[in-house]
Amino acid sequence: GGWRVREVADSPITGGDGNVEFLLWAQKA
């Protein structure tokens, strides 16, 4: 388990929407 921060860092995420997308993506991973 764990969160892949590397892939997230590759795509700059800003705003609340970005956080939501990150959470959804993390759950799928």
Short mmCIF file of N, CA and C in Angstrom, two decimals:
data_model
loop_
_atom_site.label_atom_id
_atom_site.label_comp_id
_atom_site.label_asym_id
_atom_site.label_seq_id
_atom_site.Cartn_x
_atom_site.Cartn_y
_atom_site.Cartn_z
N GLY A 1 0.83 -1.21 0.00
CA GLY A 1 0.00 0.00 0.00
C GLY A 1 0.86 1.25 0.00
N GLY A 2 0.19 2.38 0.01
CA GLY A 2 0.93 3.65 0.02
C GLY A 2 0.47 4.58 -1.09
N TRP A 3 0.89 5.81 -0.98
CA TRP A 3 0.50 6.80 -1.98
C TRP A 3 1.68 7.09 -2.89
N ARG A 4 1.49 6.98 -4.19
CA ARG A 4 2.58 7.24 -5.13
C ARG A 4 2.67 8.74 -5.38
N VAL A 5 3.49 9.40 -4.57
CA VAL A 5 3.62 10.85 -4.69
C VAL A 5 4.36 11.21 -5.97
N ARG A 6 5.20 10.32 -6.46
CA ARG A 6 5.99 10.60 -7.66
C ARG A 6 5.07 10.97 -8.82
N GLU A 7 4.10 10.11 -9.12
CA GLU A 7 3.22 10.35 -10.26
C GLU A 7 2.42 11.62 -10.06
N VAL A 8 2.03 11.88 -8.82
CA VAL A 8 1.26 13.08 -8.54
C VAL A 8 2.13 14.31 -8.75
N ALA A 9 3.40 14.23 -8.35
CA ALA A 9 4.31 15.36 -8.47
C ALA A 9 4.52 15.69 -9.96
N ASP A 10 4.48 14.67 -10.81
CA ASP A 10 4.68 14.92 -12.24
C ASP A 10 3.61 15.85 -12.79
N SER A 11 2.38 15.74 -12.27
CA SER A 11 1.30 16.60 -12.74
C SER A 11 0.94 17.60 -11.66
N PRO A 12 1.25 18.87 -11.86
CA PRO A 12 0.95 19.91 -10.87
C PRO A 12 -0.55 20.01 -10.62
N ILE A 13 -0.95 19.81 -9.37
CA ILE A 13 -2.37 19.87 -9.03
C ILE A 13 -2.63 21.07 -8.13
N THR A 14 -3.62 21.88 -8.51
CA THR A 14 -3.93 23.05 -7.69
C THR A 14 -5.44 23.18 -7.56
N GLY A 15 -5.89 23.64 -6.40
CA GLY A 15 -7.32 23.81 -6.21
C GLY A 15 -7.95 22.60 -5.54
N GLY A 16 -9.14 22.74 -5.03
CA GLY A 16 -9.84 21.65 -4.34
C GLY A 16 -10.10 20.49 -5.28
N ASP A 17 -10.42 20.78 -6.55
CA ASP A 17 -10.70 19.71 -7.50
C ASP A 17 -9.51 18.77 -7.62
N GLY A 18 -8.32 19.34 -7.61
CA GLY A 18 -7.12 18.52 -7.73
C GLY A 18 -7.02 17.54 -6.57
N ASN A 19 -7.35 18.01 -5.37
CA ASN A 19 -7.28 17.14 -4.21
C ASN A 19 -8.27 15.99 -4.35
N VAL A 20 -9.47 16.30 -4.83
CA VAL A 20 -10.49 15.26 -5.00
C VAL A 20 -10.01 14.23 -6.02
N GLU A 21 -9.49 14.71 -7.14
CA GLU A 21 -9.01 13.79 -8.17
C GLU A 21 -7.90 12.91 -7.61
N PHE A 22 -7.04 13.50 -6.77
CA PHE A 22 -5.95 12.73 -6.19
C PHE A 22 -6.49 11.62 -5.30
N LEU A 23 -7.50 11.96 -4.49
CA LEU A 23 -8.08 10.96 -3.58
C LEU A 23 -8.72 9.84 -4.39
N LEU A 24 -9.48 10.20 -5.41
CA LEU A 24 -10.14 9.18 -6.22
C LEU A 24 -9.10 8.30 -6.90
N TRP A 25 -8.03 8.92 -7.42
CA TRP A 25 -6.98 8.16 -8.11
C TRP A 25 -6.28 7.24 -7.12
N ALA A 26 -6.07 7.74 -5.91
CA ALA A 26 -5.36 6.95 -4.90
C ALA A 26 -6.19 5.72 -4.55
N GLN A 27 -7.51 5.86 -4.49
CA GLN A 27 -8.37 4.74 -4.15
C GLN A 27 -8.34 3.69 -5.25
N LYS A 28 -8.29 4.14 -6.51
CA LYS A 28 -8.26 3.20 -7.64
C LYS A 28 -6.94 2.44 -7.65
N ALA A 29 -5.84 3.13 -7.31
CA ALA A 29 -4.52 2.50 -7.35
C ALA A 29 -4.47 1.32 -6.38
#
